JSON list of C-alpha atoms and ligand atoms in Angstrom, two decimals:
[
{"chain": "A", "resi": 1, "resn": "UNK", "atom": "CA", "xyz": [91.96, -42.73, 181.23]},
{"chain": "A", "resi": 2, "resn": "UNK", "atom": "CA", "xyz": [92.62, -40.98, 184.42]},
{"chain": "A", "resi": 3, "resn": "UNK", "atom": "CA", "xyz": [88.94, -38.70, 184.98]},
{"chain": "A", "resi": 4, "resn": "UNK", "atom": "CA", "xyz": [89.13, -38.40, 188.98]},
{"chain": "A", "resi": 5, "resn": "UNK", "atom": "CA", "xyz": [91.63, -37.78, 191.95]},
{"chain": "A", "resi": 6, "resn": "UNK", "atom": "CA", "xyz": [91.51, -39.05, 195.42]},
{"chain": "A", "resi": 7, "resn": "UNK", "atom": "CA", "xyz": [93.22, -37.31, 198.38]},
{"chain": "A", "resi": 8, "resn": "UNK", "atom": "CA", "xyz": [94.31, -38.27, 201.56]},
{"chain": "A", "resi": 9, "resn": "UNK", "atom": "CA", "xyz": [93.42, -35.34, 203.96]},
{"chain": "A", "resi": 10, "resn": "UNK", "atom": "CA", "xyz": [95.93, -34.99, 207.03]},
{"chain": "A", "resi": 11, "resn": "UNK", "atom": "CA", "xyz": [99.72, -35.39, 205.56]},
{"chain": "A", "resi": 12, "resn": "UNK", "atom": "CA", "xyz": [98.92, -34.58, 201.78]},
{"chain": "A", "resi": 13, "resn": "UNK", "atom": "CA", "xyz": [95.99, -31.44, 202.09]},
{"chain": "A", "resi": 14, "resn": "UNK", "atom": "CA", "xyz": [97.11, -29.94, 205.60]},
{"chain": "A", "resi": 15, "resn": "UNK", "atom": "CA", "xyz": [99.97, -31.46, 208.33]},
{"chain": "A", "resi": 16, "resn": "UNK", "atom": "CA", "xyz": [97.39, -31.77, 211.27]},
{"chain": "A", "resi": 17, "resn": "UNK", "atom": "CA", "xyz": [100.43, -34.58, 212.77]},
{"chain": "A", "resi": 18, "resn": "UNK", "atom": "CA", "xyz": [101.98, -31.93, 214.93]},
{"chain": "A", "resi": 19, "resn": "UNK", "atom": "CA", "xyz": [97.99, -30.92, 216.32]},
{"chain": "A", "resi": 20, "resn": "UNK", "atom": "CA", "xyz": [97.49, -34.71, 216.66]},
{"chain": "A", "resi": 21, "resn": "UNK", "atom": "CA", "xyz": [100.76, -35.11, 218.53]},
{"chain": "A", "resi": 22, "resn": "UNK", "atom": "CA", "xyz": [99.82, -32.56, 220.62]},
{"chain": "A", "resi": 23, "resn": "UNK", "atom": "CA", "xyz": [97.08, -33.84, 221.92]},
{"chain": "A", "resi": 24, "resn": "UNK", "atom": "CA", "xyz": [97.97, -37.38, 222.56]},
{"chain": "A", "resi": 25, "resn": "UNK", "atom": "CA", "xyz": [100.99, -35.66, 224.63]},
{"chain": "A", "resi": 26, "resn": "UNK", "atom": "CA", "xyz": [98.54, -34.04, 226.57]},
{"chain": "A", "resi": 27, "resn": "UNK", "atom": "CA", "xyz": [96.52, -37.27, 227.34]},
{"chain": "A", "resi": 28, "resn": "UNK", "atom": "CA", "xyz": [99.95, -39.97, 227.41]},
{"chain": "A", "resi": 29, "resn": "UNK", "atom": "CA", "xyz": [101.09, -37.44, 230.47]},
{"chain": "A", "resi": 30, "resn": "UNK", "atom": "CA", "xyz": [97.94, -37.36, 231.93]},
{"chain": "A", "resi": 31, "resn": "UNK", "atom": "CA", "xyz": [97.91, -40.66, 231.83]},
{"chain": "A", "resi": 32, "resn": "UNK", "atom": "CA", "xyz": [101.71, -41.18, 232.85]},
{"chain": "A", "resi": 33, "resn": "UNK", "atom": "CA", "xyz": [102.25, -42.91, 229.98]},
{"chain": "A", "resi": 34, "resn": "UNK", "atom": "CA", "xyz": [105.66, -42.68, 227.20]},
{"chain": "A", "resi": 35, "resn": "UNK", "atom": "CA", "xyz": [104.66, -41.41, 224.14]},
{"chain": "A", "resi": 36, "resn": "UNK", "atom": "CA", "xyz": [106.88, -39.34, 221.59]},
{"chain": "A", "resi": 37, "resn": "UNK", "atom": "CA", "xyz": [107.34, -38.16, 218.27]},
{"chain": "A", "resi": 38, "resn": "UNK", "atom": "CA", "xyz": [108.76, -41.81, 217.14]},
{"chain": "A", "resi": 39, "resn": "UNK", "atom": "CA", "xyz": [105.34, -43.16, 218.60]},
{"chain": "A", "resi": 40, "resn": "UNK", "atom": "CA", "xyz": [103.24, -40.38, 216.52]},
{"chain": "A", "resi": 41, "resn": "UNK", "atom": "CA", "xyz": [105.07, -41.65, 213.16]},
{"chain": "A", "resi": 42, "resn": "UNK", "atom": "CA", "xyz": [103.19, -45.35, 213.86]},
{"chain": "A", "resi": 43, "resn": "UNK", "atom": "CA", "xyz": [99.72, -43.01, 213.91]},
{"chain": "A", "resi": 44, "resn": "UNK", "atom": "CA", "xyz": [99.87, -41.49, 210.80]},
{"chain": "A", "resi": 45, "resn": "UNK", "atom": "CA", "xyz": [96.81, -42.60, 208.38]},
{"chain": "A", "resi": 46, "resn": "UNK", "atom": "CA", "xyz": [95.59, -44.30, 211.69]},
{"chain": "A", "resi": 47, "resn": "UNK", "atom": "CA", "xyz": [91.96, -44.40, 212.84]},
{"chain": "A", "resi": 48, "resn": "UNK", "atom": "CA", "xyz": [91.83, -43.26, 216.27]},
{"chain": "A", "resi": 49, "resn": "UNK", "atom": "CA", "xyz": [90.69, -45.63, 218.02]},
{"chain": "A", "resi": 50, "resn": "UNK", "atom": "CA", "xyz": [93.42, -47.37, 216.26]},
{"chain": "A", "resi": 51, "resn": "UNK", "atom": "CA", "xyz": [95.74, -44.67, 217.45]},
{"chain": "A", "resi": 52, "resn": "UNK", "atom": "CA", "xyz": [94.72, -45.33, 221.33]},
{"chain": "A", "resi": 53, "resn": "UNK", "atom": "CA", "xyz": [95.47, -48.87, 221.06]},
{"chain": "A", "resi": 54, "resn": "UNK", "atom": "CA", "xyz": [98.86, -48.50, 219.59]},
{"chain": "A", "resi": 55, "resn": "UNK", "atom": "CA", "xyz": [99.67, -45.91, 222.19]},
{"chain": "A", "resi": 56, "resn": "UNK", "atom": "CA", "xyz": [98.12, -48.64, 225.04]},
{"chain": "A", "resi": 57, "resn": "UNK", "atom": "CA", "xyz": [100.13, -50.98, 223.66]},
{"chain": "A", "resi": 58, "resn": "UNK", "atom": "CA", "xyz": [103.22, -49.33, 223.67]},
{"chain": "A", "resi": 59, "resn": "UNK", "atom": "CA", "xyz": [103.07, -48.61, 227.27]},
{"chain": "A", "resi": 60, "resn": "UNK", "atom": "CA", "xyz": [101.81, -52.26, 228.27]},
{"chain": "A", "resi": 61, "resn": "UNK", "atom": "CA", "xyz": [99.08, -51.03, 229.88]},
{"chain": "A", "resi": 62, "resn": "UNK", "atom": "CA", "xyz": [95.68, -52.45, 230.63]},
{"chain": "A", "resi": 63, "resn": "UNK", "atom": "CA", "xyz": [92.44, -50.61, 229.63]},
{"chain": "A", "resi": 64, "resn": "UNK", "atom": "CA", "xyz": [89.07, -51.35, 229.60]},
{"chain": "A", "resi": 65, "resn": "UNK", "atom": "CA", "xyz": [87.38, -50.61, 226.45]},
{"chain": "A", "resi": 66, "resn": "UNK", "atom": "CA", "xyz": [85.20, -48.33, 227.48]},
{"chain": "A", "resi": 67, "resn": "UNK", "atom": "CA", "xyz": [87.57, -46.53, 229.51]},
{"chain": "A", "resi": 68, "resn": "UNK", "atom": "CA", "xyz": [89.99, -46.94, 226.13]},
{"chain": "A", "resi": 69, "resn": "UNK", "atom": "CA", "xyz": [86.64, -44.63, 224.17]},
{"chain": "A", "resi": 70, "resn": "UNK", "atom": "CA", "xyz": [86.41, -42.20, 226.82]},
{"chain": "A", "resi": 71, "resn": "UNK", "atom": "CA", "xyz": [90.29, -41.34, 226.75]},
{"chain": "A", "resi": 72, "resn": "UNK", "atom": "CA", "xyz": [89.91, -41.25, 222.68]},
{"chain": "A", "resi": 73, "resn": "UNK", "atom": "CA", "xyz": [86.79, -38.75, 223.27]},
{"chain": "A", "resi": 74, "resn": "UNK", "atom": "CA", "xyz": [89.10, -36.92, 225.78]},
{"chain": "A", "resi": 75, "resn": "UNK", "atom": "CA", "xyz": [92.07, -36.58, 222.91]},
{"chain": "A", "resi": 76, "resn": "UNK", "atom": "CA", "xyz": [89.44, -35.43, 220.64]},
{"chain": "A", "resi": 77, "resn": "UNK", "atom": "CA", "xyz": [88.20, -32.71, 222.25]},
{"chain": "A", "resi": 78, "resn": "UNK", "atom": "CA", "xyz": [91.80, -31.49, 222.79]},
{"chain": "A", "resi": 79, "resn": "UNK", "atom": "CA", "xyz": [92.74, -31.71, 219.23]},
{"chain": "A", "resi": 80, "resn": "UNK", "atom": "CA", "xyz": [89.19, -30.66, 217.98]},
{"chain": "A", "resi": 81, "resn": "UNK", "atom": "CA", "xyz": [89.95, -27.36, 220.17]},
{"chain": "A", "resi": 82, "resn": "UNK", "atom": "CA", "xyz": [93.34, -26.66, 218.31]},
{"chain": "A", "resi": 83, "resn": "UNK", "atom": "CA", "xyz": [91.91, -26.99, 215.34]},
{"chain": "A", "resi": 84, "resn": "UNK", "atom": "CA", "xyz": [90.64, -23.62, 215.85]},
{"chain": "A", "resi": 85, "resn": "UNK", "atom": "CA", "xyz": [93.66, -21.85, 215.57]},
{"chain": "A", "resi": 86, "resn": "UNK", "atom": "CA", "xyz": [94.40, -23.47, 212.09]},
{"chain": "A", "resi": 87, "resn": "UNK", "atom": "CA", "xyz": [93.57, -20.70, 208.88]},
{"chain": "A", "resi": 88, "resn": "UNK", "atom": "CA", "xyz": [93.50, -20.89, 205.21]},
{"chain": "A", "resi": 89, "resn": "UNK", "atom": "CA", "xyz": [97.51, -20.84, 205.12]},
{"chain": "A", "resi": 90, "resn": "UNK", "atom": "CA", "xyz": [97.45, -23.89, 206.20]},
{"chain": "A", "resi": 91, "resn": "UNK", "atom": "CA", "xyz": [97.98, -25.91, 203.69]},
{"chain": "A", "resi": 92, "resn": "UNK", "atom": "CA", "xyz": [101.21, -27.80, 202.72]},
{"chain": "A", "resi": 93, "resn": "UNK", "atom": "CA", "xyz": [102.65, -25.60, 199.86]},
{"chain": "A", "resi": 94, "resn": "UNK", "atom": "CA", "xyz": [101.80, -27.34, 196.96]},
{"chain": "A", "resi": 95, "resn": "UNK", "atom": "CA", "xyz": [98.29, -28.49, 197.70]},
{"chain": "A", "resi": 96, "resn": "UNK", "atom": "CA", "xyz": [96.25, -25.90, 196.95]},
{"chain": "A", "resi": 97, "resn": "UNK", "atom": "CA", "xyz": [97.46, -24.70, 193.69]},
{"chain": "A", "resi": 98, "resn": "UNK", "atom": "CA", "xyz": [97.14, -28.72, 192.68]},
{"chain": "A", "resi": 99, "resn": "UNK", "atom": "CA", "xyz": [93.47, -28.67, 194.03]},
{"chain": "A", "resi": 100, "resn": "UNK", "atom": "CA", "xyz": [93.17, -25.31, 191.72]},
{"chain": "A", "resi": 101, "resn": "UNK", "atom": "CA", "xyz": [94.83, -26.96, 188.66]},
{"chain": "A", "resi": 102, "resn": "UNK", "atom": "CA", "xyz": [92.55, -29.98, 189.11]},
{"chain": "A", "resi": 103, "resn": "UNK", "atom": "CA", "xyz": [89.26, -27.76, 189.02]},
{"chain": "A", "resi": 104, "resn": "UNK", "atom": "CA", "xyz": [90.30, -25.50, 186.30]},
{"chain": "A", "resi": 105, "resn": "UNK", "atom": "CA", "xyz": [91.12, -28.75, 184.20]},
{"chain": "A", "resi": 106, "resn": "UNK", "atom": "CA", "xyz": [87.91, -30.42, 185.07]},
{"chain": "A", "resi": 107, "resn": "UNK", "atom": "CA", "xyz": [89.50, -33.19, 186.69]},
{"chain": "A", "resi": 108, "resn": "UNK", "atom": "CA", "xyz": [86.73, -34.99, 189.08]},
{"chain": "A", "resi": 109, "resn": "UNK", "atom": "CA", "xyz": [88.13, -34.65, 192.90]},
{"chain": "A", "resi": 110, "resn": "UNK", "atom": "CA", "xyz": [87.12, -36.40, 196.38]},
{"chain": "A", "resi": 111, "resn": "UNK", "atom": "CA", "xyz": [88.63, -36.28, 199.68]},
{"chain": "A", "resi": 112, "resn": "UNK", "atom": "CA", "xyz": [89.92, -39.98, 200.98]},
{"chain": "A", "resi": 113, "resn": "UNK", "atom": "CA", "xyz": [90.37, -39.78, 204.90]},
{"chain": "A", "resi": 114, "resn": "UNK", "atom": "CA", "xyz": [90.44, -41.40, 208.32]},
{"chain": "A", "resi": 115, "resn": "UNK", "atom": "CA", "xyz": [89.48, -38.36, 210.17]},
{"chain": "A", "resi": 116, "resn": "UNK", "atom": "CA", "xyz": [86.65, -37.79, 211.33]},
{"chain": "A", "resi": 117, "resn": "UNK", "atom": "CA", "xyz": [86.71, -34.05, 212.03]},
{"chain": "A", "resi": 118, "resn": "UNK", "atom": "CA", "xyz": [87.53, -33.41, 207.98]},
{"chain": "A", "resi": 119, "resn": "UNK", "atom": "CA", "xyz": [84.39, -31.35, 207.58]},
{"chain": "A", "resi": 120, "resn": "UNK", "atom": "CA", "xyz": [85.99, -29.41, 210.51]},
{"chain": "A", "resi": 121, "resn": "UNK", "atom": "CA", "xyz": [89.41, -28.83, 209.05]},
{"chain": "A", "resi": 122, "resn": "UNK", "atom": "CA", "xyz": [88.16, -28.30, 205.36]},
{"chain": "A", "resi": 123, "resn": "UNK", "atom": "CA", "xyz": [86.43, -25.50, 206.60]},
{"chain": "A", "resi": 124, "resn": "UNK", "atom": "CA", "xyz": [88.95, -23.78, 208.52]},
{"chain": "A", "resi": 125, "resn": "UNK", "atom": "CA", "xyz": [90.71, -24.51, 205.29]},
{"chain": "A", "resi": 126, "resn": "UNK", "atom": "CA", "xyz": [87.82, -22.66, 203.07]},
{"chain": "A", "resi": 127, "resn": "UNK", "atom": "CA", "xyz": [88.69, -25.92, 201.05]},
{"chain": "A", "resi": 128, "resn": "UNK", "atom": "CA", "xyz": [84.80, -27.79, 200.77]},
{"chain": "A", "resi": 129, "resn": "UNK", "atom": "CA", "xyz": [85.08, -26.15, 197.26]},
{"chain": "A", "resi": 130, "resn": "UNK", "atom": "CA", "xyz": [87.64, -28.07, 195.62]},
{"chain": "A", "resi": 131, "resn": "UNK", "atom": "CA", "xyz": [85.76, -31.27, 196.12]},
{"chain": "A", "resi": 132, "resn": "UNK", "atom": "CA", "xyz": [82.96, -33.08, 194.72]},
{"chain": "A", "resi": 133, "resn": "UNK", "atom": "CA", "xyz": [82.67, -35.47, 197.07]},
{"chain": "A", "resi": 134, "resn": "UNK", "atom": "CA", "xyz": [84.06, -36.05, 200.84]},
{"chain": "A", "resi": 135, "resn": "UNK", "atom": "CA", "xyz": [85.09, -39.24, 202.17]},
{"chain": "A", "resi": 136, "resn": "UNK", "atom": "CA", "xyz": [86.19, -39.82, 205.80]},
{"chain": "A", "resi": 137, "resn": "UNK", "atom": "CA", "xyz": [86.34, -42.05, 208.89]},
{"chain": "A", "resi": 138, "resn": "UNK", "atom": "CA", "xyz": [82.63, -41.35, 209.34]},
{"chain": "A", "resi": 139, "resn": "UNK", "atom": "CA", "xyz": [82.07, -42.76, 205.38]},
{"chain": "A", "resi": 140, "resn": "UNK", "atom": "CA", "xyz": [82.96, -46.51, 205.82]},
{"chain": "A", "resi": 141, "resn": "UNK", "atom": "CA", "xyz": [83.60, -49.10, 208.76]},
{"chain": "A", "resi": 142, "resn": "UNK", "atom": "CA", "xyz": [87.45, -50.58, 207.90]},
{"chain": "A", "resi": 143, "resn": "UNK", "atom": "CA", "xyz": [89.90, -48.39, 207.87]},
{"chain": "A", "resi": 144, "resn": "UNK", "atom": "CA", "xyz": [93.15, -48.16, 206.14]},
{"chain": "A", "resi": 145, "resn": "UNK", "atom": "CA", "xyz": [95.25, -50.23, 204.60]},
{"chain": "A", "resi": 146, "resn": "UNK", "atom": "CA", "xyz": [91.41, -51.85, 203.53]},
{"chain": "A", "resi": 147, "resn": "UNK", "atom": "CA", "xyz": [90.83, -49.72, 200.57]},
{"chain": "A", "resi": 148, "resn": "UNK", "atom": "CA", "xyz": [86.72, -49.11, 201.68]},
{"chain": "A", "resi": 149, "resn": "UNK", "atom": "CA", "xyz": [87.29, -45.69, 202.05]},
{"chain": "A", "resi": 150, "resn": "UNK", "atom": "CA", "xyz": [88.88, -45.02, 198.48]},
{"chain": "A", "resi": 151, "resn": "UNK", "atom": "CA", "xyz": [86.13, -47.39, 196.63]},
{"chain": "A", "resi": 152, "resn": "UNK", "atom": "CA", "xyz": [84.07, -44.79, 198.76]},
{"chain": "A", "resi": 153, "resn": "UNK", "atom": "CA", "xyz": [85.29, -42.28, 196.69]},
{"chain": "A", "resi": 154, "resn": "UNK", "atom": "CA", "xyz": [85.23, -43.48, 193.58]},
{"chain": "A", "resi": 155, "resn": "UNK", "atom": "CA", "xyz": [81.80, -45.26, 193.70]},
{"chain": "A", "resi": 156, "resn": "UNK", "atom": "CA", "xyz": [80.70, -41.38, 194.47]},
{"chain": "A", "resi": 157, "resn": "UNK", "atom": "CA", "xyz": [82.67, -39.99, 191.85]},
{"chain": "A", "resi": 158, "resn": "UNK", "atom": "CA", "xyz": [81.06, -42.59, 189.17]},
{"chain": "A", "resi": 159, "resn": "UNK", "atom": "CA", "xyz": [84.18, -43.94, 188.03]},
{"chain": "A", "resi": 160, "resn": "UNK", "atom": "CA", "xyz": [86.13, -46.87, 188.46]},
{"chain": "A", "resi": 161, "resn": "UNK", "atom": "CA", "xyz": [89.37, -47.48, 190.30]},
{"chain": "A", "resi": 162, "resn": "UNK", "atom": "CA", "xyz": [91.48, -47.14, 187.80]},
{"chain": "A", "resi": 163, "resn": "UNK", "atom": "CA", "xyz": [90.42, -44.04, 186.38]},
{"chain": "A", "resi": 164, "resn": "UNK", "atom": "CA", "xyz": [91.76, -42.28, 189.63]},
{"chain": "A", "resi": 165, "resn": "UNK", "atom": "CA", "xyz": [94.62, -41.07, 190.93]},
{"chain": "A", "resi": 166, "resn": "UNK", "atom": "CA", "xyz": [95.46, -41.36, 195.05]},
{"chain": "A", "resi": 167, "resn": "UNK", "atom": "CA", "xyz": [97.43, -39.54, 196.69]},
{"chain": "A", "resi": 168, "resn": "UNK", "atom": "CA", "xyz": [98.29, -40.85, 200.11]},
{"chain": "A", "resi": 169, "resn": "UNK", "atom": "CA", "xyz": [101.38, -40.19, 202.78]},
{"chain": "A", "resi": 170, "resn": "UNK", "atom": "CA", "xyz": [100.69, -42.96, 205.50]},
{"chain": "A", "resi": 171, "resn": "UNK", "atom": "CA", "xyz": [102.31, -46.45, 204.32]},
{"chain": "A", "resi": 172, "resn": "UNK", "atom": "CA", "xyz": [98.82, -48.31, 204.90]},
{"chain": "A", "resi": 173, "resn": "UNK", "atom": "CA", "xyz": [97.08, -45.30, 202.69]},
{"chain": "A", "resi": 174, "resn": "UNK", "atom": "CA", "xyz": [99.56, -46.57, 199.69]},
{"chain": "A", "resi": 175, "resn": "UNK", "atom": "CA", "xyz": [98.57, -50.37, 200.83]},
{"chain": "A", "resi": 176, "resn": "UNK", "atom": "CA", "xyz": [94.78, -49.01, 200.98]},
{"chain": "A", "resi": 177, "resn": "UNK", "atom": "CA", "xyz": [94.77, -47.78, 197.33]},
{"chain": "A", "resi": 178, "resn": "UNK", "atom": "CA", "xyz": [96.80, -50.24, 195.79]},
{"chain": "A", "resi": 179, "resn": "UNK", "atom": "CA", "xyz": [94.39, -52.77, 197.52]},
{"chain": "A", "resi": 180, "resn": "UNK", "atom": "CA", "xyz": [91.74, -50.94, 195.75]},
{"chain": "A", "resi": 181, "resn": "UNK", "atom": "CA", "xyz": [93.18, -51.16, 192.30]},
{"chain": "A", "resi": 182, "resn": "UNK", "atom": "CA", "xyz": [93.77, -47.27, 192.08]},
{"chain": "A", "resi": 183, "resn": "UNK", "atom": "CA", "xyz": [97.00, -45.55, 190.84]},
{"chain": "A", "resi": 184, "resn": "UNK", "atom": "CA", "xyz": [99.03, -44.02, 193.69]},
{"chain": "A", "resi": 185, "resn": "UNK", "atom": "CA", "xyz": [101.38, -41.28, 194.69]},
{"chain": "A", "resi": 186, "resn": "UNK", "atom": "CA", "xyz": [103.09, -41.35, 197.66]},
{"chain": "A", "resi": 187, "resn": "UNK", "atom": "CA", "xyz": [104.12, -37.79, 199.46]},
{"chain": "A", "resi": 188, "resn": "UNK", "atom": "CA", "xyz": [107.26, -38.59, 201.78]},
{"chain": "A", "resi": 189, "resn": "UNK", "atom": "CA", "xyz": [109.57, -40.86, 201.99]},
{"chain": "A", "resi": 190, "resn": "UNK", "atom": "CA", "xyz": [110.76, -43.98, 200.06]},
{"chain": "A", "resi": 191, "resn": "UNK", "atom": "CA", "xyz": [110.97, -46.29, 203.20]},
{"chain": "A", "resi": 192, "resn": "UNK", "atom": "CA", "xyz": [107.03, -45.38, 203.72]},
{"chain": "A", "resi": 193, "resn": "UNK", "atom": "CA", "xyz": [105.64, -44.56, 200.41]},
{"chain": "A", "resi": 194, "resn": "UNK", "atom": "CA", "xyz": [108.07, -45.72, 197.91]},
{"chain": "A", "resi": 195, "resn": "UNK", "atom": "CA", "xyz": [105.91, -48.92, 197.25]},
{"chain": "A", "resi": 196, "resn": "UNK", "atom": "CA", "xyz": [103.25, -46.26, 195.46]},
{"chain": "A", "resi": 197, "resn": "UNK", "atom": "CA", "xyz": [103.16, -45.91, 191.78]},
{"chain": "A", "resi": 198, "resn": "UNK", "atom": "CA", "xyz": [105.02, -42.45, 191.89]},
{"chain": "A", "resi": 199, "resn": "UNK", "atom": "CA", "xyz": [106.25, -41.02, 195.16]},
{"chain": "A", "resi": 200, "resn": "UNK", "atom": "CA", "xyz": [107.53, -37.49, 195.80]},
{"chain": "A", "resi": 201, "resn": "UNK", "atom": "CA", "xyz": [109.36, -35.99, 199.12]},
{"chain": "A", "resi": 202, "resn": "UNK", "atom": "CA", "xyz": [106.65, -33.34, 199.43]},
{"chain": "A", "resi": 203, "resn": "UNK", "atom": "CA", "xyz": [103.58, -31.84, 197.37]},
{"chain": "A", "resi": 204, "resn": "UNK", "atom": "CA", "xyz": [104.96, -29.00, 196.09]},
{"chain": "A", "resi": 205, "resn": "UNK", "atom": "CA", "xyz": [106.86, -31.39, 193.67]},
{"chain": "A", "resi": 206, "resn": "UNK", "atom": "CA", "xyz": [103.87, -33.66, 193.03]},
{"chain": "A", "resi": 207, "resn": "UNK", "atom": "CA", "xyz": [102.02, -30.86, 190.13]},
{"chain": "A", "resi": 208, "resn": "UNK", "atom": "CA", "xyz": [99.58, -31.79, 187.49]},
{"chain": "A", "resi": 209, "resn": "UNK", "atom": "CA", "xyz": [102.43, -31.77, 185.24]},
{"chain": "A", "resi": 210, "resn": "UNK", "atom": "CA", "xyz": [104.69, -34.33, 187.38]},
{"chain": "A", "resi": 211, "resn": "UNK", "atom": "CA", "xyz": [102.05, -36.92, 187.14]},
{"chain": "A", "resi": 212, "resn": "UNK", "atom": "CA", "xyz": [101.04, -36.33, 183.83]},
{"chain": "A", "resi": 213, "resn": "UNK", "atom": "CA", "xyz": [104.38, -36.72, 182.91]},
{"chain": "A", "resi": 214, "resn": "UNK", "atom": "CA", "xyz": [105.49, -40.25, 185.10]},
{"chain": "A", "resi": 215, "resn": "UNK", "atom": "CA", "xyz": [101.70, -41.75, 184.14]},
{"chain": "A", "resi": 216, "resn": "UNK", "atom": "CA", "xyz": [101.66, -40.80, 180.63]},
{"chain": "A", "resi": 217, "resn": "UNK", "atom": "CA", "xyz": [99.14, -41.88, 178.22]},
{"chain": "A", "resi": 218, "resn": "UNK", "atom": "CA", "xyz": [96.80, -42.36, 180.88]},
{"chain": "A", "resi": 219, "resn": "UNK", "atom": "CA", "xyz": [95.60, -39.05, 180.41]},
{"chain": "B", "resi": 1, "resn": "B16", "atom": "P1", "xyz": [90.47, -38.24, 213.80]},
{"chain": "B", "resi": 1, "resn": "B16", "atom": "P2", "xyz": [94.27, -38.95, 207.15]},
{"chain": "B", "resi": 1, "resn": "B16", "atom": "C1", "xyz": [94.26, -39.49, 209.80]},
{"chain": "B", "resi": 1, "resn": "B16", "atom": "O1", "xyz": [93.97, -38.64, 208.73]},
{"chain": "B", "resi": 1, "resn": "B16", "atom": "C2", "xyz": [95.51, -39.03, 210.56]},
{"chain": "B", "resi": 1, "resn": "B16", "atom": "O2", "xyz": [96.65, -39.17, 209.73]},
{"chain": "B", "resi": 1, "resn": "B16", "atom": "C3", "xyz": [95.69, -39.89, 211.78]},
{"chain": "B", "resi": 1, "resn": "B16", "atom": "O3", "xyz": [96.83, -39.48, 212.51]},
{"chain": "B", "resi": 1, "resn": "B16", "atom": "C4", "xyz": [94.42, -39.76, 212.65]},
{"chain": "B", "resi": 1, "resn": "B16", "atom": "O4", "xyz": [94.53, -40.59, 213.81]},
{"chain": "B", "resi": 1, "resn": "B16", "atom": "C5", "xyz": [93.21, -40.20, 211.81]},
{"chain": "B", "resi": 1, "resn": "B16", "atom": "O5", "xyz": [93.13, -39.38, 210.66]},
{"chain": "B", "resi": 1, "resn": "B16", "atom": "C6", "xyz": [91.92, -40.10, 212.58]},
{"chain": "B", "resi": 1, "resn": "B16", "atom": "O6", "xyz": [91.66, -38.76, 212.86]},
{"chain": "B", "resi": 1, "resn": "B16", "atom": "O7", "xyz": [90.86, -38.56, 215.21]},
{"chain": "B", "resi": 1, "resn": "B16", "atom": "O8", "xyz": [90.39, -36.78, 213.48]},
{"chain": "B", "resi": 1, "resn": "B16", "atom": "O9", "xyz": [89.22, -38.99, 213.39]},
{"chain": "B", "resi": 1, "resn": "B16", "atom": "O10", "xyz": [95.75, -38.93, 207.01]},
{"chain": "B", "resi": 1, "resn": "B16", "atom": "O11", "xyz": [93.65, -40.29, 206.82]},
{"chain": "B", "resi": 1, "resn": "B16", "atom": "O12", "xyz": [93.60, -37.80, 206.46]},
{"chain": "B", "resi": 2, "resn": "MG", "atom": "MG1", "xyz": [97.48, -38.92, 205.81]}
]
């Protein structure tokens, strides 16, 4: 029986990509190096230091790690500052009249991401109150596709795997939660989440009553 749901934060809750785009544009021209909205894609569901690397990588370019922390720090503060601008109308339509249903039907609910400036975004959300429990990059070591941070979540939530639902837009969130033995929606596309369970072009589509219907007597 499904008793618990498990959400991505950045792509399923709020679309922080742009803000995170932003910011690495900021530090990739600093830097002189390439970097552009094709390169962004390959961060989604990313840790960040996982981010830098890619972004390193992608320009050939040499970096001492150190060096390779200080310029993630430097992104950080950039991105940390524009989350200031972002308001409760932020969401991605959809999301919070799920996170509504969910808590009016009882449904047990934690938050499943790599940030780690959630608590930061949640609350220029006003969203802390649709979860029970919050788990982010500052929650577990390996990040996605290793499913620690969803096992997080349910461990927290007292349940087991597969009495949750995740919902996940990056391709290694899907991999992370299917690793883990949960159920999965993907939001987005079928080239990056169509290996979930269910998948769904956006949230506004994925309702209570869209899942209930494709999983059925699960509930
Ligand atoms: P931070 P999610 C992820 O959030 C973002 O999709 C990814 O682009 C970002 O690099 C990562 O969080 C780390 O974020 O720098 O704030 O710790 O989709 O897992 O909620
Ligand atoms: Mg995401």
């Amino acid at each position: 029986m499904i008793k618990g749901f498990i959400f991505d934060l950045d792509g399923v809750i709020t679309d922080t990509a742009e803000l995170h785009y932003q910011a690495w544009k900021k530090l990739a021209d600093d830097m002189d190096w390439h970097f552009d909205r094709g390169v962004n894609e390959k961060l989604r569901g990313v840790s960040r230091m996982d981010s830098i690397n890619i972004i390193k990588d992608h320009n050939k370019a040499t970096v001492e790690e150190e060096k390779l922390a200080e310029l993630a720090a430097m992104k950080n503060d950039i991105y940390v500052a524009s989350l200031d601008t972002m308001t409760s109308e932020d969401y991605l339509p959809g999301a919070r009249e799920l996170l509504t249903h969910l808590r009016q039907e009882g449904f047990k609910v934690a938050l499943g991401s790599a940030s780690k400036n959630s608590s930061k975004v949640l609350k220029q959300l006003d969203a802390r109150k649709y979860f029970d429990i919050i788990g982010d990059g500052n929650s577990v070591a390996k990040s996605k596709p290793e499913p620690d941070i969803f096992l997080f979540g349910a461990e927290q939530l007292e349940l087991q795997p597969e009495e949750c639902i995740v919902y996940e837009d990056a391709e290694s969130g899907v991999d992370a939660a299917k690793a883990g033995g949960f159920h999965s929606v993907g939001i987005g596309p079928k080239e990056r989440v169509g290996h979930a369970d269910v998948y769904f072009e956006t949230m506004r589509e994925a309702t209570l009553f869209s899942v209930k219907s494709h999983f059925g007597e699960l509930f």
